[in-house]
Coordinates of C-alpha atoms in Angstrom, one line a residue:
Chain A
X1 CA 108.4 66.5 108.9
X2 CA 108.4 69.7 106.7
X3 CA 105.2 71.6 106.8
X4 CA 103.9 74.8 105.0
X5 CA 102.3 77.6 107.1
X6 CA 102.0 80.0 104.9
X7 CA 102.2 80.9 101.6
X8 CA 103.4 84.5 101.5
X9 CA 103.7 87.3 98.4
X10 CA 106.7 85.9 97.4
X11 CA 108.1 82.6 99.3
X12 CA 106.5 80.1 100.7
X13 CA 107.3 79.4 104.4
X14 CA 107.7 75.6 106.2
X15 CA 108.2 74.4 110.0
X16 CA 110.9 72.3 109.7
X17 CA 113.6 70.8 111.8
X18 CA 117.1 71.2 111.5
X19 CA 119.6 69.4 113.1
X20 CA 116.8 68.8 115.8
X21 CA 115.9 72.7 116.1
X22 CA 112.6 73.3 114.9
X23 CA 112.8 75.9 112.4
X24 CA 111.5 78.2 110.0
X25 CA 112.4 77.6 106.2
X26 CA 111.9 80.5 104.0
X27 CA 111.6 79.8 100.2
X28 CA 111.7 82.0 97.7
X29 CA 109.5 80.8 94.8
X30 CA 110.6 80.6 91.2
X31 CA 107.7 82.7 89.6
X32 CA 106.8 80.9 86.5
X33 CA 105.4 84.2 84.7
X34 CA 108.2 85.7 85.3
X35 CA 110.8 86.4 83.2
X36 CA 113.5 84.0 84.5
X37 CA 116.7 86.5 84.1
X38 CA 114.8 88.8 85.8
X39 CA 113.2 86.2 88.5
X40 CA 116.8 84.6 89.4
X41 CA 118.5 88.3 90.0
X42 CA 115.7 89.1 91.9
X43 CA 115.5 86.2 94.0
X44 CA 118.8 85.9 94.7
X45 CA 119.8 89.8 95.7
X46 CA 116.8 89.6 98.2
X47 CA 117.9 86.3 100.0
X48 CA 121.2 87.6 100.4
X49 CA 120.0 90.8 101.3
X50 CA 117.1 89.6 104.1
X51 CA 120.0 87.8 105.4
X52 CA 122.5 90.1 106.1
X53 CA 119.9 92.2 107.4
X54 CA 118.2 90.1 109.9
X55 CA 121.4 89.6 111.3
X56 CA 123.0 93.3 111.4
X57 CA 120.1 94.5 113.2
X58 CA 120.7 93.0 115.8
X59 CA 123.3 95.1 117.0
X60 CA 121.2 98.0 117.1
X61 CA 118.9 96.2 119.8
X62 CA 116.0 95.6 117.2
X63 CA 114.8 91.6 117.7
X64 CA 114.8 89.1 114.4
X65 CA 114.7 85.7 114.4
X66 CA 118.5 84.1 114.3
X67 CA 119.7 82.6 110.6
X68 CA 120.9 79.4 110.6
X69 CA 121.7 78.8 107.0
X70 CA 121.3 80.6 103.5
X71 CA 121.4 79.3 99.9
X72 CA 121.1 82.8 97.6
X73 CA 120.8 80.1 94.3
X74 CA 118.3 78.0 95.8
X75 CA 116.3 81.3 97.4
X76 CA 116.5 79.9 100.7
X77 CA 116.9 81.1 104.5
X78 CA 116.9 78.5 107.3
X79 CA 115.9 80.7 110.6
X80 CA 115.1 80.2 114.2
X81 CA 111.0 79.9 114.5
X82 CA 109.4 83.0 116.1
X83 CA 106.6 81.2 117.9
X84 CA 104.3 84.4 118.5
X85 CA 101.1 86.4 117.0
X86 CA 101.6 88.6 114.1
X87 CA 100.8 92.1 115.1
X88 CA 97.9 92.1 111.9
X89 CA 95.6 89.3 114.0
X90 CA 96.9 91.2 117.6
X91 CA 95.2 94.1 116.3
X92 CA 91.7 92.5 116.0
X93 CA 91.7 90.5 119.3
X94 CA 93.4 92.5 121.8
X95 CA 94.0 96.1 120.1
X96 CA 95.6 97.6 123.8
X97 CA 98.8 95.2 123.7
X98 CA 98.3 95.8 119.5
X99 CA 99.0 99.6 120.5
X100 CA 102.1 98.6 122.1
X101 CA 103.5 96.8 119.7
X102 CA 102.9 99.3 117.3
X103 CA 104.8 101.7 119.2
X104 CA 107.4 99.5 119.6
X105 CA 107.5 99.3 116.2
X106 CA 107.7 102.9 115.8
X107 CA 110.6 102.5 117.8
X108 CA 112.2 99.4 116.3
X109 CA 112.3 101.1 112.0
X110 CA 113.6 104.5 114.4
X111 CA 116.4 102.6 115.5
X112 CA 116.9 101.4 111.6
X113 CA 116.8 104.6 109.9
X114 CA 119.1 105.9 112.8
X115 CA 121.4 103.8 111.2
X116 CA 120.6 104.6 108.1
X117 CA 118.2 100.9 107.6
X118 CA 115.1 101.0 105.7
X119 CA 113.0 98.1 106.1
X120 CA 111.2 98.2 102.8
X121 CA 107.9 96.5 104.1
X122 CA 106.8 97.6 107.7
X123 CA 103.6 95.6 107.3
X124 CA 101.6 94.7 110.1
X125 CA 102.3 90.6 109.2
X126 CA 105.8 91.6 109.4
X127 CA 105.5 92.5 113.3
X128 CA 105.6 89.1 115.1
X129 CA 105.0 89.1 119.1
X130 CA 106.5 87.2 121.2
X131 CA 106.6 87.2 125.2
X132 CA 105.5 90.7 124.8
X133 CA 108.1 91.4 122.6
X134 CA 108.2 92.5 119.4
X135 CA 110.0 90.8 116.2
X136 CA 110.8 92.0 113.0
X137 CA 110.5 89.6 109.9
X138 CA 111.0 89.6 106.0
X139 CA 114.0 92.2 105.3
X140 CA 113.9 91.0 101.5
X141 CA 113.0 95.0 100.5
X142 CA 115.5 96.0 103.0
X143 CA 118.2 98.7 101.4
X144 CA 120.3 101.5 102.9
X145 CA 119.7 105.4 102.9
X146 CA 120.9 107.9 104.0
X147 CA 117.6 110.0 102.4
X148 CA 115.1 111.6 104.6
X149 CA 112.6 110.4 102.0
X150 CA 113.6 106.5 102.3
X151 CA 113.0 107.1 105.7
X152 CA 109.4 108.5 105.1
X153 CA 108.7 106.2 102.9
X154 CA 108.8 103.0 105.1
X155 CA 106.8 104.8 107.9
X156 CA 104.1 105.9 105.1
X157 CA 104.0 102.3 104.0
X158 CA 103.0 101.4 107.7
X159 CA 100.8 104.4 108.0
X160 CA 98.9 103.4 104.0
X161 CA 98.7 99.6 105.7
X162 CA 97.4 100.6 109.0
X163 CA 95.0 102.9 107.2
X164 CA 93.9 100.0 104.8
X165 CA 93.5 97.0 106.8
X166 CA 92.9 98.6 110.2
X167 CA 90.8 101.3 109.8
X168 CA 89.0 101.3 113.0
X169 CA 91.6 101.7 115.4
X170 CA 94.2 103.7 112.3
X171 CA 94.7 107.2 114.0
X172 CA 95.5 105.8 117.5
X173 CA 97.4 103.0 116.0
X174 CA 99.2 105.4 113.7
X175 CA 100.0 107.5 116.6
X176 CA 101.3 105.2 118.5
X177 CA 103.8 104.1 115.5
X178 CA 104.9 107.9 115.5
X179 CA 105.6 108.0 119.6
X180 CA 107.5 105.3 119.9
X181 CA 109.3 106.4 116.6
X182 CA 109.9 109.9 118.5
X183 CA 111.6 108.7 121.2
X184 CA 114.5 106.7 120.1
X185 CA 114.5 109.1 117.1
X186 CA 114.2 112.3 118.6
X187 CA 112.9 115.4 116.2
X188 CA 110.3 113.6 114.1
X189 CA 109.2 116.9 111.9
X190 CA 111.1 116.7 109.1
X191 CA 109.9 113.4 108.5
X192 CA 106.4 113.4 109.0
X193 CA 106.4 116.7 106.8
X194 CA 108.0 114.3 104.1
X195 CA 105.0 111.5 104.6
X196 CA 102.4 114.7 103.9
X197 CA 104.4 115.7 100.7
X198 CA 104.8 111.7 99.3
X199 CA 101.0 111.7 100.4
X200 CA 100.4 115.0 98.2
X201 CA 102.2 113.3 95.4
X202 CA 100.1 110.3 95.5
X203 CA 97.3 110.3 92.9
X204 CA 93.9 112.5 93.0
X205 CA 95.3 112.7 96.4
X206 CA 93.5 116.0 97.8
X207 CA 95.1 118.9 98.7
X208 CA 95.0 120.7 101.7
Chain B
X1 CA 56.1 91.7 88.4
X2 CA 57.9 94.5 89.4
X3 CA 59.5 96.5 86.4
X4 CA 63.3 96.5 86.9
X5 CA 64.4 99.6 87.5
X6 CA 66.9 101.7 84.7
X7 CA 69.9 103.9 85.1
X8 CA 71.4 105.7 82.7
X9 CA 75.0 106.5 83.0
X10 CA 77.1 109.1 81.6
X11 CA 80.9 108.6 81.1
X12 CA 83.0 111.5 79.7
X13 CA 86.5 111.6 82.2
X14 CA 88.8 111.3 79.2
X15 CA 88.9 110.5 75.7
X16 CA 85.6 108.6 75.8
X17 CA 82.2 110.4 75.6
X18 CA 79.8 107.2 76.3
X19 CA 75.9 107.0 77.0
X20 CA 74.9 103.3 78.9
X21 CA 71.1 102.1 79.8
X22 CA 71.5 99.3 82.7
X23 CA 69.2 97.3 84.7
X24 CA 70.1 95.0 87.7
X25 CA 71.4 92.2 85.9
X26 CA 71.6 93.8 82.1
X27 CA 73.3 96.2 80.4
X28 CA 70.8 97.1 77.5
X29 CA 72.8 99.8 76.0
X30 CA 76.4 101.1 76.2
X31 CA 77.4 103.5 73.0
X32 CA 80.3 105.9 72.8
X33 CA 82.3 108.4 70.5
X34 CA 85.8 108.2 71.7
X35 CA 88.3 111.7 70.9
X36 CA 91.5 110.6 68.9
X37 CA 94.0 113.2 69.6
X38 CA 96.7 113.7 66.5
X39 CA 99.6 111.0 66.0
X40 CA 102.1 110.9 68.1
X41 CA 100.5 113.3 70.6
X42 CA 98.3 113.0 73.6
X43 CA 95.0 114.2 74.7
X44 CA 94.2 117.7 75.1
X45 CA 91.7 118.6 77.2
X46 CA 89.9 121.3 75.9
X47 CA 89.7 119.5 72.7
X48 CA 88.5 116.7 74.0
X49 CA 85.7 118.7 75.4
X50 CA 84.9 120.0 72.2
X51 CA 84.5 116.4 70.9
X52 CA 82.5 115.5 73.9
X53 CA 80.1 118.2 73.5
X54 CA 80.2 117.4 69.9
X55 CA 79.4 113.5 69.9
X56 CA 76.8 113.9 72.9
X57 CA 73.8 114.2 71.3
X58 CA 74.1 111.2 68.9
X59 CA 75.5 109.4 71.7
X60 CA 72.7 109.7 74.0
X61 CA 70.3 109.1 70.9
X62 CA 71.9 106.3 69.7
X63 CA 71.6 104.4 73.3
X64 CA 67.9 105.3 73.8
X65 CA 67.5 103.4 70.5
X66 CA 69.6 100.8 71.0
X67 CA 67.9 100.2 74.5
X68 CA 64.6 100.5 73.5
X69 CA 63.5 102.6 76.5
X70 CA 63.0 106.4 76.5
X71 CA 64.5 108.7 79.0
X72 CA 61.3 109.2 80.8
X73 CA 61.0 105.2 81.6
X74 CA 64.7 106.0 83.7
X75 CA 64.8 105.8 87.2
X76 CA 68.7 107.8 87.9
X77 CA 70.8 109.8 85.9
X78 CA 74.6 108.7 86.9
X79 CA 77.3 110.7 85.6
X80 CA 80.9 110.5 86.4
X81 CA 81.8 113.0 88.6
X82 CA 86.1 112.1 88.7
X83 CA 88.6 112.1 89.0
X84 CA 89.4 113.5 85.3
X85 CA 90.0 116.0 83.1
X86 CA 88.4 118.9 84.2
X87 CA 86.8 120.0 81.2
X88 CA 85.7 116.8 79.8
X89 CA 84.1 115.8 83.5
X90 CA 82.1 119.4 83.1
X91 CA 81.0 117.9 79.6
X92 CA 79.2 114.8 81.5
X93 CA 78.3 116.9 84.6
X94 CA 76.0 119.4 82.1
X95 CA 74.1 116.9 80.1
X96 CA 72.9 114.5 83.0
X97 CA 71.6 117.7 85.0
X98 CA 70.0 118.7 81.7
X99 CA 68.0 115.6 81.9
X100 CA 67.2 115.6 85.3
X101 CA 66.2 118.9 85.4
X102 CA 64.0 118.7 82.2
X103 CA 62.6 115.2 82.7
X104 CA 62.7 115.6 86.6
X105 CA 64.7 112.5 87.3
X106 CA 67.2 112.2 90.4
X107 CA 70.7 112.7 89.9
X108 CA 73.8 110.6 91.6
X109 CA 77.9 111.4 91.1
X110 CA 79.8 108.1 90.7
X111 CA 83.7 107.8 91.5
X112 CA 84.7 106.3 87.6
X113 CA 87.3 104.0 88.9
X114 CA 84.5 102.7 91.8
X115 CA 83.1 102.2 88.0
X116 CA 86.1 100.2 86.8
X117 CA 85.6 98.2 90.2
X118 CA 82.0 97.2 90.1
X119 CA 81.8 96.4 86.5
X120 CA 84.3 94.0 86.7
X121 CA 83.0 92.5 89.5
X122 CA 79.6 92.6 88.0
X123 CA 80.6 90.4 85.7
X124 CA 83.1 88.0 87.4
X125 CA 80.1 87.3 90.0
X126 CA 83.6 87.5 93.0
X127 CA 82.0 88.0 96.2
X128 CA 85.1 89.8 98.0
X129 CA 87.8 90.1 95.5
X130 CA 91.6 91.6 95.0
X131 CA 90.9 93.9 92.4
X132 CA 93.6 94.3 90.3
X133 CA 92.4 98.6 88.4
X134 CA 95.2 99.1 85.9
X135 CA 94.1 102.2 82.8
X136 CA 95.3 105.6 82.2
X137 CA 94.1 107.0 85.5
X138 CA 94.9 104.5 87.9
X139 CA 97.4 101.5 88.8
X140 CA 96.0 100.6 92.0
X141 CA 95.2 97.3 94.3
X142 CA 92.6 97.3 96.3
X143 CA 90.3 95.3 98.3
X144 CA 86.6 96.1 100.6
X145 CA 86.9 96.4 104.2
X146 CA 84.8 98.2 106.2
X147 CA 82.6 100.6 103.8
X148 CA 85.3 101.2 101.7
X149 CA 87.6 99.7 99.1
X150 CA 91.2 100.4 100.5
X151 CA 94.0 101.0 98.5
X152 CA 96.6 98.6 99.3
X153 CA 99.3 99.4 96.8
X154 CA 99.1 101.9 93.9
X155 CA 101.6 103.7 91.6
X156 CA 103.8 106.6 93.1
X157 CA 103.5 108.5 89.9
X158 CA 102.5 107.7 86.3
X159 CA 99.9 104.9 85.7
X160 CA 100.1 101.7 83.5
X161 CA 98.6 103.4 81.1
X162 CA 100.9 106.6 80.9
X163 CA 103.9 104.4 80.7
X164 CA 102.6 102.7 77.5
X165 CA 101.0 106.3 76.1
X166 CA 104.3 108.2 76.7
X167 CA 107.0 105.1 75.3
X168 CA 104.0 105.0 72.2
X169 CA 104.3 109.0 72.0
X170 CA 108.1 108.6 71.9
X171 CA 107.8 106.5 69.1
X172 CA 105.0 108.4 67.1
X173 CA 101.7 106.6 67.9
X174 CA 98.9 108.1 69.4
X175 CA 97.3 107.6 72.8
X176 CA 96.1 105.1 73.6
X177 CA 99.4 103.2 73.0
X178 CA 98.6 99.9 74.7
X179 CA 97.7 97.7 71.6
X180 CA 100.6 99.0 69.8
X181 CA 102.9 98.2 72.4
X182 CA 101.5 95.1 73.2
X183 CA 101.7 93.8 69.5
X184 CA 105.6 95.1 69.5
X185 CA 106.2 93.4 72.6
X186 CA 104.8 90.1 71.0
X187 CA 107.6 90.7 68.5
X188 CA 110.7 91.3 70.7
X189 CA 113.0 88.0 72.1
X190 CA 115.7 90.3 74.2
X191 CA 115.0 91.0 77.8
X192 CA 117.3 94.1 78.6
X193 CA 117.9 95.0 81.8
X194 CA 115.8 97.7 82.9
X195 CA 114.9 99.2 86.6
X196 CA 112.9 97.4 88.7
X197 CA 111.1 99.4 91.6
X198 CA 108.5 98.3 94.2
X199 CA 108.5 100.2 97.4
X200 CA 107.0 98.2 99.9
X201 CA 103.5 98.1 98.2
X202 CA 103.6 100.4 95.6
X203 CA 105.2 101.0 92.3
X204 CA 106.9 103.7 90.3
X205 CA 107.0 103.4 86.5
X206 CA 108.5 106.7 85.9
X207 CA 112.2 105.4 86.0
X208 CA 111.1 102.7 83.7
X209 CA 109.7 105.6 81.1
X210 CA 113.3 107.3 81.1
X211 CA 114.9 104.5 80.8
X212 CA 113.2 102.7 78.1
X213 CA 113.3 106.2 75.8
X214 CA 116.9 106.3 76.2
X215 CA 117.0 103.2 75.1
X216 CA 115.2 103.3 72.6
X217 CA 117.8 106.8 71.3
X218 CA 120.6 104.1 71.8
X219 CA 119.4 102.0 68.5
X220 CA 117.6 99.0 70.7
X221 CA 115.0 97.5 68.9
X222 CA 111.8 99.0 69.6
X223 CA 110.1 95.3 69.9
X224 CA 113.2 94.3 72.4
X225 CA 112.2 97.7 74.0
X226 CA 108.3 97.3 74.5
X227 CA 108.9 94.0 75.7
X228 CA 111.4 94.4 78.0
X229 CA 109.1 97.1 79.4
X230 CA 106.4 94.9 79.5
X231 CA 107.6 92.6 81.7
X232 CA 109.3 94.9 83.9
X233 CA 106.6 96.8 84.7
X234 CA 104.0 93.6 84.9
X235 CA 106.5 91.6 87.2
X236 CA 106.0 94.8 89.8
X237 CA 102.4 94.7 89.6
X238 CA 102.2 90.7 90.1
X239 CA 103.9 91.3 93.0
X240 CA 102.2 93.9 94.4
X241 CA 99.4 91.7 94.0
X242 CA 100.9 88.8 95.6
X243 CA 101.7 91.0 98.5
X244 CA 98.1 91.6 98.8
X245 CA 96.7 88.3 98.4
X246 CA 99.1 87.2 100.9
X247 CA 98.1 89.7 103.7
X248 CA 94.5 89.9 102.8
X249 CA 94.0 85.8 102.4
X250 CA 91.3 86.3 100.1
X251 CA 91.2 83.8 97.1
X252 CA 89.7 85.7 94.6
X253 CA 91.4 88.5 92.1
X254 CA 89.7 90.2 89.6
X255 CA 91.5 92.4 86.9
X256 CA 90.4 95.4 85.3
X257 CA 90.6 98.9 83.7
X258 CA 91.9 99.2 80.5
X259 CA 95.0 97.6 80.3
X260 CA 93.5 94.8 81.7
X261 CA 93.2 94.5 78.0
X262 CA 96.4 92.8 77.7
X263 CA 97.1 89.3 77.1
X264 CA 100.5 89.3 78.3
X265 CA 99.2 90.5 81.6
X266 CA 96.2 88.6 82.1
X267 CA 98.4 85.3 81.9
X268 CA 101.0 86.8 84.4
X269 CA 97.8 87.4 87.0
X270 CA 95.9 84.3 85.9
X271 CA 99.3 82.5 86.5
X272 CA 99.5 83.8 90.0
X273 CA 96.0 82.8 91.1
X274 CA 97.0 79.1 90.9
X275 CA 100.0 79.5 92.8
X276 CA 98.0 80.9 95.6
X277 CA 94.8 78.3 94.7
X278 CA 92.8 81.7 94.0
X279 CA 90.0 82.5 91.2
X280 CA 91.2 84.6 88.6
X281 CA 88.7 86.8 86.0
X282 CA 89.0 89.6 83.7
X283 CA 87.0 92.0 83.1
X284 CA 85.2 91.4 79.1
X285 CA 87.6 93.2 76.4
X286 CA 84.6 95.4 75.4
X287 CA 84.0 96.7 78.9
X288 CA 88.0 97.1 79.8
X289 CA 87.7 101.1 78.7
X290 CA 86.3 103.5 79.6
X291 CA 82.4 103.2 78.7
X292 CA 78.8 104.7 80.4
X293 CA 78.2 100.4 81.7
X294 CA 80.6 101.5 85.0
X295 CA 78.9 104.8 85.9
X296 CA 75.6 103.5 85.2
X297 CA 76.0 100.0 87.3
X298 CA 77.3 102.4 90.0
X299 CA 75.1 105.1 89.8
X300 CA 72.1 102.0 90.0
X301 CA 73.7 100.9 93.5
X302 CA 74.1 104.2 94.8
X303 CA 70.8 105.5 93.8
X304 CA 68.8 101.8 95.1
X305 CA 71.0 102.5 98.6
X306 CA 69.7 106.1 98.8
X307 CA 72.5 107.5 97.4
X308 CA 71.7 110.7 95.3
X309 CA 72.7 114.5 94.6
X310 CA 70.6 117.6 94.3
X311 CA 71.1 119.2 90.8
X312 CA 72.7 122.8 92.4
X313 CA 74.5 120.3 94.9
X314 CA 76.3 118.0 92.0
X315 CA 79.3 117.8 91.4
X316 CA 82.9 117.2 90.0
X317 CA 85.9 116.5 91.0
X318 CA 89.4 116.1 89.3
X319 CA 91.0 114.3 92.1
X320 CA 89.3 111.8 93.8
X321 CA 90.5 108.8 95.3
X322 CA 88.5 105.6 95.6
X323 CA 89.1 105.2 99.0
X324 CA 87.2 108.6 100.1
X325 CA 83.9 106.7 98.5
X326 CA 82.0 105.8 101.6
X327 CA 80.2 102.9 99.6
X328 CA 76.6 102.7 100.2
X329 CA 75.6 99.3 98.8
X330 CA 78.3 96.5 100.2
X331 CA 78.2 95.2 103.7

């Protein structure tokens, strides 16, 4: 019944049903060059932590799929199935709903960091659409901050993957992250000033 | 049958000063003098210079020799233009515009870690790899989209290679540290806890640095230290490069730079590739540092793609990030 879609950075992910609802099963891997003190508190913190996550988001009106069941010892989340196209494959076939998306993006991690929520992983495979609406997946990195540069950091991670994997349509696709992040957010300065200055730290980065 | 045409590549970002004759499919030659800075201390630049200016002569000598060829049978002179040490980059910059003025021989200014990159992949044959650059100057992943290899992850502040210099430092070896701490990690049982930080997909090592020198004040054992270390701040690069793998879906990964050296690290990687049914190479222990082979196979491509600087136009450049290298040579 089980079957694997997709083997991800760290879990592997299976359609499955559940009590006769077809699901998503999300399995955190034991890494077998990993230490394993260090690969048990690590797997365990982030299943607990992606599941508290995807649920308390919720009240602050940004979509995730619904959790069914959790085992933290096992590594496991048991969620609803998000049926859609992932934002990364939007991009390449239809990059005028992609822009869309990625402002509402912008305005989903806003609403987070409003409430003090990072994400941890804004990637582009993390943005699921579905009936035109956009989903946010994997909260595994997820943390909370009050820190302007937490804040900066998540948008910069979307910004450096944007950049890298979609170059062609980055600064509109970029731009579109920031608007939609602007509006539920309000004064974006003081953020994107704090992208510039983690960008100015970043390595033989240049200066201007 | 066409004569295959020669490069000659000049290395000199860091400690290494290195001369290297390729061709296509051969590297004939690849000599170097590398600068040892006192125990316990790390590299000064200025001094390193020195040595560079110092060792240059016999280098370049030594390679002609060893290749066979003379300079006049060259078709490029490649140098490494950064990002580096300032003065040891102006040491490299100097003697390959010496030659091409004097023998009248085109010039082209190679990225060294695009050097790193192509090297490895010269040898691991991977059409369209995850490359894995972990050395002194860079902890980076990357992989080649659209005329340029993208940095996907990378470090936040000090490299790989830093980490293991400054904990070797602390505990009076001199730079570069790696081997030493790899052969104390071999030795140490006790995992200590230590921090574990990957944003998104990048890494910082620097809180692993404090951390690990206050522990090693607090009477750990320095062999419990360098491992623990060890697989801290390997278990952030794996997954960094899991991430990667995962979002690219590419099924090859390639590791290199110079602490790409290490065993412990190569197993971790090699490990990873069969969980995600992926090739895995490394790049040949002799080639993992620094040495004139990457800015000579580079400075071939560039110079066979049209790819080449005027002597008053060349150049250097401390910082210069890998993915501002429009790359000439890759589709």
């Amino acid at each position: 019944m089980e079957k694997l879609i997709k083997v991800g950075a760290e879990a592997n992910i299976y359609l499955d049903n559940w009590d006769g609802i077809k699901v998503v099963r999300k399995t955190r891997r034991p890494k077998p060059y990993w230490k394993k003190e260090l690969d048990d508190k690590i797997r365990r913190t982030r299943t607990i932590r992606e599941a508290q996550f995807l649920t308390s988001v919720k009240e602050l009106g940004v979509l995730t799929p619904i959790v069914y069941f959790v085992d933290p010892f096992l590594g496991e989340i048991i969620m609803e199935y998000v049926d859609g196209v992932r934002v990364k494959d939007l991009l390449n076939m239809d990059s005028k709903t992609g822009f869309i998306m990625l402002y509402e993006a912008g305005k989903g991690l806003a609403k987070m960091h409003k409430h003090n929520i990072i994400h941890g992983d804004p990637t582009t495979s993390n943005f699921i659409m579905r009936d035109r609406k956009l989903y946010f997946i994997d909260f595994g990195l997820a943390f909370y901050s009050t820190r302007l540069e937490d804040k900066a950091v998540d948008l910069h991670l979307l910004k450096q993957v944007i950049k890298s994997a979609h170059p062609e349509v980055f600064s509109k696709g970029f731009k579109m992250v920031i608007e939609g992040y602007q509006q539920i957010f309000g004064i974006v300065k003081p953020v994107l000033d704090n992208i510039k200055e983690i960008e100015r730290r970043g390595r033989y980065a240049t200066l201007d | 049958m066409e004569e295959k045409k020669l490069c000659l590549g000049i290395e000199s970002t860091a400690h290494t000063f290195s001369v290297a004759i390729v061709s296509k499919d051969k590297i004939l030659a690849d000599e170097r003098e590398v600068y040892k800075p006192p125990l316990g201390e790390g590299i000064h630049p200025y001094e390193a210079a020195q040595h560079h200016f110092r060792a240059a002569r016999k280098v370049l000598q030594n390679a002609l020799k060893k290749s066979k060829r003379k300079i006049e049978d060259m078709d490029v002179i490649a140098y490494s233009a950064g990002p580096g040490l300032g003065p040891c980059l102006r040491v490299g910059a100097v003697v390959a515009r010496s030659i091409s003025t004097y023998y009248d021989k085109p010039m082209t200014a190679v990225n060294h870690a695009m050097g790193h990159i192509e090297l490895a992949n010269f040898f691991s044959k991977a059409k369209d790899p995850v490359i894995v650059l972990v050395s002194g100057g860079h902890t980076l992943v990357s992989t080649y989209l659209h005329k340029k290899w993208r940095i996907f992850g990378e470090t936040l502040d000090i490299t790989l290679g830093q980490l293991f210099d400054q904990l070797g430092r602390e505990m009076g070896y001199n730079s570069p540290a790696g081997k030493y701490i790899e052969t104390l990690a071999g030795q140490g049982t006790k995992y200590l806890d230590m921090p574990y930080t990957v944003k998104g997909n990048d890494v910082s090592y620097s809180g692993l640095l404090t951390f690990a020198k206050n522990l090693l004040k607090k009477d750990n054992k320095r062999e419990d230290v360098c491992f623990s270390v060890q697989e801290t701040a390997f278990a952030m690069l794996t997954e960094v490069t899991e991430r990667l793998l995962a979002f690219s879906e590419k099924r090859e990964i390639v590791l290199t730079g110079g602490v790409a050296a290490n065993k412990r690290l190569q197993e971790m990687i090699k490990s990873l590739s069969l969980v995600h049914n992926s090739s895995f190479s490394v790049i040949p222990r002799k080639y993992s540092g620094d040495c004139g082979a990457q800015i000579a196979l580079v400075g071939l491509l560039q110079y066979e793609s049209g790819n080449v600087v005027e002597v008053d136009k060349s150049f250097i450049k401390q910082s210069w990030r890998i993915d501002e290298v429009h790359v000439t040579w890759r589709n």
